[in-house]
Amino acid sequence: MLSALFRNRAAPAAPAPPTASTAPPDADDTPVIVHAQGTPDPAAWAAEHRDTVLDLVAEHGALTVRGLAPRTPADVEALLHRLADSPANEREAFAARDVHADGVYSSAAWPPNQPMCMHHELSYATRCPGLLLFACLRPPTEGGATAVADSAAVLESLPAELVDRFEREGWLLTRAYHDDIGATLVQSFGTEDPGAVEAYCRASAIDWSWRPDGSLRTRQHRPAVVRHPASGRRCWFNQIAFLNEWTMAPEVREFLVEEYGPDGLPFNTRYGNGDPVPQDVVEQIGKAYEAHTVRRPWSAGDLMVVDNIRTAHSREAYEGPREVLVAMGNPVHPRLLRPGHSAPRSGRAAA
């Protein structure tokens, strides 16, 4: 029933572009919307307005350019090169993606009827994108918004004792790689060679173990709160709630536990000392995100530019075809942004 969960599906064809030069931004919108008018070349428009776009993203955390009308992965790649200093490549994917170009990917394969909860892209990795571009080539018929939430505001709204513990201990991500569910070794590590996987884990502060059946399990300790590299503001930066077992639909969790056991879930999160994160804590985090969520339906040709440290994002459930590409740029090392961080641990084989 769930053997295809998190596996990729073929993307639909892109639509014809709408017309699209520049109108002043809508000041009352958060994230800000900038309207492009006429029929610009997307890359030329981005090059001309790069400073304005990035200044608005720095001020508000996210920006939507409406009417820019990227039509193809090549258009999105060109936009990435105009707006970011360098692309950021995905490693440690938790779900399959199509790779279109250096730093340009399809949306993660995820059941359309299941939302993807608020998170920061690759917040569990030692190197993550600082800037994200989401380009809507084809909107769904219903739902499917990429919503955003201010991570500094989320942090301030969470209970102090919850923040204190996660800030003190950090959080753990545990993963179990299976042949029939989740991302494969190649999709996550770029290889299935055990030696190369171990070398990556060692360099990335990931503990690992090989099971008797040859499958891999990993565990990594990461900070839950970081300081923004530009503003210095403390941000709730993690995937504690999104990748936790209690965020799964009950029938999905029950199936996975029955199939693989409670310790064999494709992914799960814990407190930094290894204690389970209770369901009520996951729900508290979810409520804090929801209180600060801004959602707006996609229109064909929209481009959303997101500060990945300042702003969390989600994907709502949807119906009908949906093609939203993501481009990742300006890689940063979140562990080095941790308030009062100590020297990184070296990866080792898990006991």
mmCIF file of C-alpha atoms in Angstrom:
data_model
loop_
_atom_site.group_PDB
_atom_site.id
_atom_site.type_symbol
_atom_site.label_atom_id
_atom_site.label_comp_id
_atom_site.label_asym_id
_atom_site.label_seq_id
_atom_site.Cartn_x
_atom_site.Cartn_y
_atom_site.Cartn_z
ATOM 1 C CA MET A 1 0.000 0.000 0.000
ATOM 2 C CA LEU A 2 2.746 2.450 0.984
ATOM 3 C CA SER A 3 5.634 0.978 -0.993
ATOM 4 C CA ALA A 4 5.699 4.029 -3.285
ATOM 5 C CA LEU A 5 5.640 6.562 -0.422
ATOM 6 C CA PHE A 6 8.252 9.290 -0.868
ATOM 7 C CA ARG A 7 9.100 7.977 -4.359
ATOM 8 C CA ASN A 8 9.179 10.336 -7.299
ATOM 9 C CA ARG A 9 6.448 10.816 -9.867
ATOM 10 C CA ALA A 10 6.732 12.180 -13.383
ATOM 11 C CA ALA A 11 6.367 15.968 -13.602
ATOM 12 C CA PRO A 12 3.671 17.433 -15.867
ATOM 13 C CA ALA A 13 4.450 19.718 -18.757
ATOM 14 C CA ALA A 14 4.946 23.430 -18.031
ATOM 15 C CA PRO A 15 2.227 25.887 -19.020
ATOM 16 C CA ALA A 16 2.479 28.764 -21.450
ATOM 17 C CA PRO A 17 3.877 31.898 -19.752
ATOM 18 C CA PRO A 18 1.797 34.869 -18.658
ATOM 19 C CA THR A 19 2.897 38.311 -19.677
ATOM 20 C CA ALA A 20 5.134 39.869 -17.207
ATOM 21 C CA SER A 21 8.802 45.129 -15.994
ATOM 22 C CA THR A 22 8.417 46.099 -12.488
ATOM 23 C CA ALA A 23 5.681 47.551 -10.337
ATOM 24 C CA PRO A 24 6.168 48.670 -6.720
ATOM 25 C CA PRO A 25 5.804 45.923 -4.129
ATOM 26 C CA ASP A 26 2.595 45.435 -2.187
ATOM 27 C CA ALA A 27 3.727 46.844 1.143
ATOM 28 C CA ASP A 28 0.915 45.238 3.144
ATOM 29 C CA ASP A 29 1.789 41.714 2.065
ATOM 30 C CA THR A 30 4.089 39.404 4.027
ATOM 31 C CA PRO A 31 5.971 38.018 2.269
ATOM 32 C CA VAL A 32 6.140 41.060 0.014
ATOM 33 C CA ILE A 33 4.839 40.658 -3.540
ATOM 34 C CA VAL A 34 6.676 42.387 -6.386
ATOM 35 C CA HIS A 35 4.854 42.507 -9.722
ATOM 36 C CA ALA A 36 6.780 42.115 -12.961
ATOM 37 C CA GLN A 37 5.033 43.576 -16.000
ATOM 38 C CA GLY A 38 5.571 43.289 -19.742
ATOM 39 C CA THR A 39 7.452 40.302 -21.119
ATOM 40 C CA PRO A 40 10.906 40.298 -19.535
ATOM 41 C CA ASP A 41 13.540 37.646 -19.842
ATOM 42 C CA PRO A 42 13.488 36.161 -16.298
ATOM 43 C CA ALA A 43 17.275 36.057 -15.954
ATOM 44 C CA ALA A 44 17.712 39.616 -17.274
ATOM 45 C CA TRP A 45 15.004 40.855 -14.886
ATOM 46 C CA ALA A 46 16.673 39.122 -11.944
ATOM 47 C CA ALA A 47 20.082 40.572 -12.830
ATOM 48 C CA GLU A 48 18.639 44.097 -13.080
ATOM 49 C CA HIS A 49 16.658 43.858 -9.836
ATOM 50 C CA ARG A 50 18.987 41.613 -7.829
ATOM 51 C CA ASP A 51 19.819 44.202 -5.131
ATOM 52 C CA THR A 52 16.160 45.134 -4.616
ATOM 53 C CA VAL A 53 15.068 41.508 -4.392
ATOM 54 C CA LEU A 54 17.781 40.546 -1.926
ATOM 55 C CA ASP A 55 17.231 43.667 0.198
ATOM 56 C CA LEU A 56 13.522 42.847 0.481
ATOM 57 C CA VAL A 57 14.278 39.231 1.361
ATOM 58 C CA ALA A 58 16.720 40.425 4.040
ATOM 59 C CA GLU A 59 14.039 42.734 5.456
ATOM 60 C CA HIS A 60 11.035 40.423 5.295
ATOM 61 C CA GLY A 61 12.484 36.903 5.119
ATOM 62 C CA ALA A 62 10.685 36.030 1.883
ATOM 63 C CA LEU A 63 9.553 37.679 -1.337
ATOM 64 C CA THR A 64 7.234 36.656 -4.165
ATOM 65 C CA VAL A 65 7.819 37.941 -7.689
ATOM 66 C CA ARG A 66 4.574 37.612 -9.606
ATOM 67 C CA GLY A 67 4.514 37.485 -13.405
ATOM 68 C CA LEU A 68 8.200 36.715 -13.935
ATOM 69 C CA ALA A 69 7.143 33.503 -15.629
ATOM 70 C CA PRO A 70 10.031 31.040 -15.565
ATOM 71 C CA ARG A 71 8.916 28.183 -17.809
ATOM 72 C CA THR A 72 11.654 25.565 -17.676
ATOM 73 C CA PRO A 73 14.330 24.204 -15.335
ATOM 74 C CA ALA A 74 16.870 26.138 -17.448
ATOM 75 C CA ASP A 75 15.017 29.365 -16.608
ATOM 76 C CA VAL A 76 15.156 28.506 -12.904
ATOM 77 C CA GLU A 77 18.863 27.696 -13.128
ATOM 78 C CA ALA A 78 19.473 31.093 -14.777
ATOM 79 C CA LEU A 79 17.554 32.833 -11.987
ATOM 80 C CA LEU A 80 19.622 31.016 -9.363
ATOM 81 C CA HIS A 81 22.846 32.199 -10.981
ATOM 82 C CA ARG A 82 21.576 35.800 -11.041
ATOM 83 C CA LEU A 83 20.294 35.921 -7.455
ATOM 84 C CA ALA A 84 22.671 33.615 -5.547
ATOM 85 C CA ASP A 85 26.442 33.786 -5.240
ATOM 86 C CA SER A 86 26.739 30.042 -5.812
ATOM 87 C CA PRO A 87 24.476 26.976 -6.016
ATOM 88 C CA ALA A 88 24.048 24.604 -3.081
ATOM 89 C CA ASN A 89 23.756 20.891 -3.799
ATOM 90 C CA GLU A 90 21.464 18.638 -1.812
ATOM 91 C CA ARG A 91 22.873 15.761 0.205
ATOM 92 C CA GLU A 92 21.054 13.605 2.770
ATOM 93 C CA ALA A 93 17.704 13.927 0.995
ATOM 94 C CA PHE A 94 14.816 12.344 2.924
ATOM 95 C CA ALA A 95 12.660 11.920 -0.198
ATOM 96 C CA ALA A 96 13.336 11.515 -3.897
ATOM 97 C CA ARG A 97 13.808 14.466 -6.241
ATOM 98 C CA ASP A 98 14.604 14.924 -9.914
ATOM 99 C CA VAL A 99 17.898 16.765 -10.415
ATOM 100 C CA HIS A 100 17.513 19.317 -13.214
ATOM 101 C CA ALA A 101 20.798 21.234 -12.859
ATOM 102 C CA ASP A 102 23.433 22.158 -10.307
ATOM 103 C CA GLY A 103 21.318 23.286 -7.333
ATOM 104 C CA VAL A 104 17.974 22.950 -9.176
ATOM 105 C CA TYR A 105 15.533 20.192 -8.215
ATOM 106 C CA SER A 106 11.944 19.079 -8.453
ATOM 107 C CA SER A 107 9.854 19.273 -5.314
ATOM 108 C CA ALA A 108 10.485 16.379 -2.957
ATOM 109 C CA ALA A 109 8.290 13.378 -3.719
ATOM 110 C CA TRP A 110 5.643 13.380 -1.000
ATOM 111 C CA PRO A 111 2.065 12.069 -1.057
ATOM 112 C CA PRO A 112 -0.189 14.872 -2.389
ATOM 113 C CA ASN A 113 -2.787 14.230 0.320
ATOM 114 C CA GLN A 114 -0.171 14.587 3.084
ATOM 115 C CA PRO A 115 1.176 18.060 4.021
ATOM 116 C CA MET A 116 4.876 18.697 4.458
ATOM 117 C CA CYS A 117 5.163 20.484 7.801
ATOM 118 C CA MET A 118 7.175 23.643 8.427
ATOM 119 C CA HIS A 119 10.908 23.145 8.171
ATOM 120 C CA HIS A 120 14.161 24.700 7.003
ATOM 121 C CA GLU A 121 15.766 23.015 4.013
ATOM 122 C CA LEU A 122 18.586 20.657 5.089
ATOM 123 C CA SER A 123 18.685 22.073 8.623
ATOM 124 C CA TYR A 124 20.031 18.678 9.725
ATOM 125 C CA ALA A 125 23.044 18.850 7.389
ATOM 126 C CA THR A 126 26.436 20.385 8.134
ATOM 127 C CA ARG A 127 25.999 22.502 4.995
ATOM 128 C CA CYS A 128 22.630 23.879 3.933
ATOM 129 C CA PRO A 129 21.348 26.519 1.490
ATOM 130 C CA GLY A 130 21.067 30.051 2.810
ATOM 131 C CA LEU A 131 18.808 31.086 -0.079
ATOM 132 C CA LEU A 132 15.920 29.197 -1.702
ATOM 133 C CA LEU A 133 14.057 29.905 -4.922
ATOM 134 C CA PHE A 134 10.665 28.275 -5.506
ATOM 135 C CA ALA A 135 9.393 28.587 -9.071
ATOM 136 C CA CYS A 136 5.817 27.626 -9.952
ATOM 137 C CA LEU A 137 5.691 26.237 -13.469
ATOM 138 C CA ARG A 138 2.246 24.734 -12.980
ATOM 139 C CA PRO A 139 -0.039 25.308 -9.987
ATOM 140 C CA PRO A 140 -2.331 22.577 -8.652
ATOM 141 C CA THR A 141 -6.074 22.814 -9.056
ATOM 142 C CA GLU A 142 -6.541 23.036 -5.292
ATOM 143 C CA GLY A 143 -4.223 23.586 -2.306
ATOM 144 C CA GLY A 144 -0.489 23.019 -2.581
ATOM 145 C CA ALA A 145 0.666 26.412 -1.273
ATOM 146 C CA THR A 146 4.253 26.809 -0.135
ATOM 147 C CA ALA A 147 3.542 28.595 3.145
ATOM 148 C CA VAL A 148 6.187 30.457 5.167
ATOM 149 C CA ALA A 149 6.781 31.321 8.840
ATOM 150 C CA ASP A 150 9.241 33.675 10.552
ATOM 151 C CA SER A 151 11.586 31.460 12.585
ATOM 152 C CA ALA A 152 12.566 34.235 15.015
ATOM 153 C CA ALA A 153 8.896 34.900 15.801
ATOM 154 C CA VAL A 154 8.272 31.153 16.188
ATOM 155 C CA LEU A 155 11.168 30.911 18.646
ATOM 156 C CA GLU A 156 9.803 33.797 20.721
ATOM 157 C CA SER A 157 6.326 32.228 20.875
ATOM 158 C CA LEU A 158 7.454 28.771 22.034
ATOM 159 C CA PRO A 159 7.412 27.952 25.774
ATOM 160 C CA ALA A 160 10.679 29.036 27.400
ATOM 161 C CA GLU A 161 11.315 25.630 28.962
ATOM 162 C CA LEU A 162 10.917 23.904 25.591
ATOM 163 C CA VAL A 163 13.352 26.290 23.904
ATOM 164 C CA ASP A 164 15.817 26.107 26.799
ATOM 165 C CA ARG A 165 16.073 22.334 26.629
ATOM 166 C CA PHE A 166 16.503 22.172 22.867
ATOM 167 C CA GLU A 167 18.944 25.072 22.884
ATOM 168 C CA ARG A 168 20.958 23.380 25.618
ATOM 169 C CA GLU A 169 20.860 19.828 24.226
ATOM 170 C CA GLY A 170 20.217 20.264 20.506
ATOM 171 C CA TRP A 171 18.264 17.549 18.702
ATOM 172 C CA LEU A 172 18.911 14.139 17.196
ATOM 173 C CA LEU A 173 17.796 12.922 13.783
ATOM 174 C CA THR A 174 17.678 9.153 13.359
ATOM 175 C CA ARG A 175 17.260 7.573 9.941
ATOM 176 C CA ALA A 176 16.797 4.035 8.634
ATOM 177 C CA TYR A 177 17.340 3.407 4.928
ATOM 178 C CA HIS A 178 15.085 0.786 3.351
ATOM 179 C CA ASP A 179 14.866 -0.462 -0.217
ATOM 180 C CA ASP A 180 11.163 0.182 -0.618
ATOM 181 C CA ILE A 181 10.501 3.489 1.145
ATOM 182 C CA GLY A 182 12.157 6.861 1.522
ATOM 183 C CA ALA A 183 15.247 8.121 -0.263
ATOM 184 C CA THR A 184 17.799 5.566 -1.434
ATOM 185 C CA LEU A 185 21.482 5.680 -0.534
ATOM 186 C CA VAL A 186 22.247 7.102 -3.970
ATOM 187 C CA GLN A 187 19.617 9.829 -3.578
ATOM 188 C CA SER A 188 20.898 10.762 -0.121
ATOM 189 C CA PHE A 189 24.644 10.270 -0.441
ATOM 190 C CA GLY A 190 25.250 10.202 -4.183
ATOM 191 C CA THR A 191 26.596 6.657 -3.921
ATOM 192 C CA GLU A 192 25.753 3.216 -2.536
ATOM 193 C CA ASP A 193 29.400 2.279 -1.945
ATOM 194 C CA PRO A 194 29.684 1.578 1.823
ATOM 195 C CA GLY A 195 33.151 3.081 2.060
ATOM 196 C CA ALA A 196 32.077 6.307 0.378
ATOM 197 C CA VAL A 197 28.958 6.508 2.562
ATOM 198 C CA GLU A 198 31.059 6.052 5.693
ATOM 199 C CA ALA A 199 33.524 8.710 4.516
ATOM 200 C CA TYR A 200 30.658 11.159 4.025
ATOM 201 C CA CYS A 201 29.221 10.355 7.462
ATOM 202 C CA ARG A 202 32.615 10.739 9.101
ATOM 203 C CA ALA A 203 33.147 14.138 7.487
ATOM 204 C CA SER A 204 29.596 15.265 8.332
ATOM 205 C CA ALA A 205 29.437 14.328 12.035
ATOM 206 C CA ILE A 206 26.969 11.489 11.414
ATOM 207 C CA ASP A 207 27.076 8.261 13.441
ATOM 208 C CA TRP A 208 26.288 5.177 11.363
ATOM 209 C CA SER A 209 25.763 1.431 11.604
ATOM 210 C CA TRP A 210 25.123 -1.289 9.022
ATOM 211 C CA ARG A 211 22.389 -3.765 9.892
ATOM 212 C CA PRO A 212 22.712 -7.525 9.306
ATOM 213 C CA ASP A 213 20.529 -7.209 6.201
ATOM 214 C CA GLY A 214 22.943 -4.630 4.762
ATOM 215 C CA SER A 215 20.715 -1.597 5.400
ATOM 216 C CA LEU A 216 22.046 1.605 6.914
ATOM 217 C CA ARG A 217 20.994 3.455 10.036
ATOM 218 C CA THR A 218 22.308 6.886 10.984
ATOM 219 C CA ARG A 219 22.136 9.325 13.859
ATOM 220 C CA GLN A 220 23.206 12.947 13.896
ATOM 221 C CA HIS A 221 23.227 15.641 16.559
ATOM 222 C CA ARG A 222 22.380 19.180 15.467
ATOM 223 C CA PRO A 223 21.630 22.581 17.030
ATOM 224 C CA ALA A 224 17.978 23.584 17.312
ATOM 225 C CA VAL A 225 18.600 27.326 17.591
ATOM 226 C CA VAL A 226 21.042 29.350 15.492
ATOM 227 C CA ARG A 227 21.911 33.011 15.017
ATOM 228 C CA HIS A 228 21.170 34.531 11.642
ATOM 229 C CA PRO A 229 24.513 35.207 9.912
ATOM 230 C CA ALA A 230 23.500 38.764 8.908
ATOM 231 C CA SER A 231 21.150 40.048 11.621
ATOM 232 C CA GLY A 232 22.386 37.964 14.559
ATOM 233 C CA ARG A 233 18.782 37.179 15.577
ATOM 234 C CA ARG A 234 18.157 33.850 17.266
ATOM 235 C CA CYS A 235 16.121 31.577 14.981
ATOM 236 C CA TRP A 236 14.294 28.295 15.597
ATOM 237 C CA PHE A 237 16.125 26.319 12.919
ATOM 238 C CA ASN A 238 15.503 22.568 12.745
ATOM 239 C CA GLN A 239 13.169 19.816 11.565
ATOM 240 C CA ILE A 240 12.254 18.463 14.979
ATOM 241 C CA ALA A 241 8.508 18.463 14.333
ATOM 242 C CA PHE A 242 8.495 17.723 10.602
ATOM 243 C CA LEU A 243 10.603 14.560 10.753
ATOM 244 C CA ASN A 244 9.078 13.282 13.985
ATOM 245 C CA GLU A 245 6.937 10.159 14.126
ATOM 246 C CA TRP A 246 4.004 12.068 15.660
ATOM 247 C CA THR A 247 3.722 14.308 12.611
ATOM 248 C CA MET A 248 3.005 11.330 10.363
ATOM 249 C CA ALA A 249 -0.585 10.462 9.544
ATOM 250 C CA PRO A 250 -1.642 7.817 12.116
ATOM 251 C CA GLU A 251 -2.228 5.133 9.474
ATOM 252 C CA VAL A 252 1.206 5.795 7.933
ATOM 253 C CA ARG A 253 2.950 5.620 11.307
ATOM 254 C CA GLU A 254 1.126 2.411 12.245
ATOM 255 C CA PHE A 255 2.073 0.782 8.962
ATOM 256 C CA LEU A 256 5.732 1.777 9.246
ATOM 257 C CA VAL A 257 6.036 0.656 12.869
ATOM 258 C CA GLU A 258 4.423 -2.670 12.031
ATOM 259 C CA GLU A 259 6.663 -3.117 8.985
ATOM 260 C CA TYR A 260 10.022 -1.925 10.391
ATOM 261 C CA GLY A 261 9.622 -1.626 14.166
ATOM 262 C CA PRO A 262 9.666 1.553 16.282
ATOM 263 C CA ASP A 263 13.429 1.946 15.804
ATOM 264 C CA GLY A 264 13.283 1.364 12.063
ATOM 265 C CA LEU A 265 11.252 4.365 10.955
ATOM 266 C CA PRO A 266 12.698 6.070 7.880
ATOM 267 C CA PHE A 267 13.265 9.128 10.057
ATOM 268 C CA ASN A 268 12.502 10.298 13.574
ATOM 269 C CA THR A 269 13.695 13.012 15.948
ATOM 270 C CA ARG A 270 14.708 13.051 19.606
ATOM 271 C CA TYR A 271 16.003 15.404 22.238
ATOM 272 C CA GLY A 272 19.741 15.878 22.084
ATOM 273 C CA ASN A 273 20.286 13.445 24.969
ATOM 274 C CA GLY A 274 18.352 10.709 23.118
ATOM 275 C CA ASP A 275 15.021 10.991 24.940
ATOM 276 C CA PRO A 276 11.912 10.689 22.732
ATOM 277 C CA VAL A 277 10.126 13.924 21.859
ATOM 278 C CA PRO A 278 6.574 13.542 23.246
ATOM 279 C CA GLN A 279 3.552 14.066 21.035
ATOM 280 C CA ASP A 280 2.442 17.132 23.014
ATOM 281 C CA VAL A 281 5.784 18.849 22.382
ATOM 282 C CA VAL A 282 5.481 18.186 18.652
ATOM 283 C CA GLU A 283 1.974 19.642 18.791
ATOM 284 C CA GLN A 284 3.229 22.747 20.634
ATOM 285 C CA ILE A 285 5.813 23.356 17.932
ATOM 286 C CA GLY A 286 3.172 22.880 15.246
ATOM 287 C CA LYS A 287 0.859 25.402 16.914
ATOM 288 C CA ALA A 288 3.663 27.972 17.128
ATOM 289 C CA TYR A 289 4.351 27.557 13.431
ATOM 290 C CA GLU A 290 0.667 27.832 12.554
ATOM 291 C CA ALA A 291 0.313 31.070 14.539
ATOM 292 C CA HIS A 292 2.990 32.659 12.346
ATOM 293 C CA THR A 293 2.163 31.013 9.018
ATOM 294 C CA VAL A 294 1.477 33.061 5.896
ATOM 295 C CA ARG A 295 0.003 31.136 2.978
ATOM 296 C CA ARG A 296 -0.921 32.249 -0.504
ATOM 297 C CA PRO A 297 -1.958 30.067 -3.463
ATOM 298 C CA TRP A 298 0.463 29.653 -6.330
ATOM 299 C CA SER A 299 -0.081 31.283 -9.710
ATOM 300 C CA ALA A 300 1.731 30.051 -12.802
ATOM 301 C CA GLY A 301 4.976 31.970 -13.245
ATOM 302 C CA ASP A 302 5.386 32.958 -9.559
ATOM 303 C CA LEU A 303 8.864 33.001 -8.047
ATOM 304 C CA MET A 304 9.286 32.913 -4.268
ATOM 305 C CA VAL A 305 12.705 33.843 -2.837
ATOM 306 C CA VAL A 306 13.250 32.680 0.757
ATOM 307 C CA ASP A 307 15.929 33.242 3.386
ATOM 308 C CA ASN A 308 16.308 29.641 4.569
ATOM 309 C CA ILE A 309 17.637 30.589 8.030
ATOM 310 C CA ARG A 310 15.125 33.336 8.783
ATOM 311 C CA THR A 311 12.080 31.659 7.233
ATOM 312 C CA ALA A 312 10.622 28.157 7.497
ATOM 313 C CA HIS A 313 8.463 26.779 4.699
ATOM 314 C CA SER A 314 5.906 24.035 4.217
ATOM 315 C CA ARG A 315 3.892 22.421 1.431
ATOM 316 C CA GLU A 316 0.178 21.981 1.854
ATOM 317 C CA ALA A 317 -1.814 19.024 0.584
ATOM 318 C CA TYR A 318 -3.127 19.460 -2.933
ATOM 319 C CA GLU A 319 -5.155 18.066 -5.797
ATOM 320 C CA GLY A 320 -4.299 17.996 -9.482
ATOM 321 C CA PRO A 321 -0.896 18.306 -11.162
ATOM 322 C CA ARG A 322 1.644 20.546 -9.404
ATOM 323 C CA GLU A 323 5.104 21.509 -10.652
ATOM 324 C CA VAL A 324 7.117 23.744 -8.344
ATOM 325 C CA LEU A 325 10.888 23.632 -8.747
ATOM 326 C CA VAL A 326 13.292 24.532 -5.960
ATOM 327 C CA ALA A 327 16.730 26.077 -6.467
ATOM 328 C CA MET A 328 19.233 26.165 -3.617
ATOM 329 C CA GLY A 329 22.062 28.678 -3.247
ATOM 330 C CA ASN A 330 24.525 30.410 -0.903
ATOM 331 C CA PRO A 331 25.514 27.406 1.244
ATOM 332 C CA VAL A 332 26.123 28.029 4.959
ATOM 333 C CA HIS A 333 27.214 25.873 7.887
ATOM 334 C CA PRO A 334 24.405 26.097 10.474
ATOM 335 C CA ARG A 335 26.412 24.476 13.265
ATOM 336 C CA LEU A 336 28.780 27.427 13.111
ATOM 337 C CA LEU A 337 25.789 29.748 13.661
ATOM 338 C CA ARG A 338 24.871 28.130 16.964
ATOM 339 C CA PRO A 339 24.924 30.609 19.872
ATOM 340 C CA GLY A 340 28.056 29.845 21.867
ATOM 341 C CA HIS A 341 28.826 26.818 19.657
ATOM 342 C CA SER A 342 31.682 24.518 20.516
ATOM 343 C CA ALA A 343 33.949 22.731 18.083
ATOM 344 C CA PRO A 344 32.068 20.226 15.875
ATOM 345 C CA ARG A 345 32.168 16.576 16.873
ATOM 346 C CA SER A 346 33.771 14.196 14.433
ATOM 347 C CA GLY A 347 31.574 11.467 12.966
ATOM 348 C CA ARG A 348 32.104 7.920 14.151
ATOM 349 C CA ALA A 349 30.567 4.523 13.733
ATOM 350 C CA ALA A 350 27.553 4.145 15.999
ATOM 351 C CA ALA A 351 27.663 1.487 18.689
#
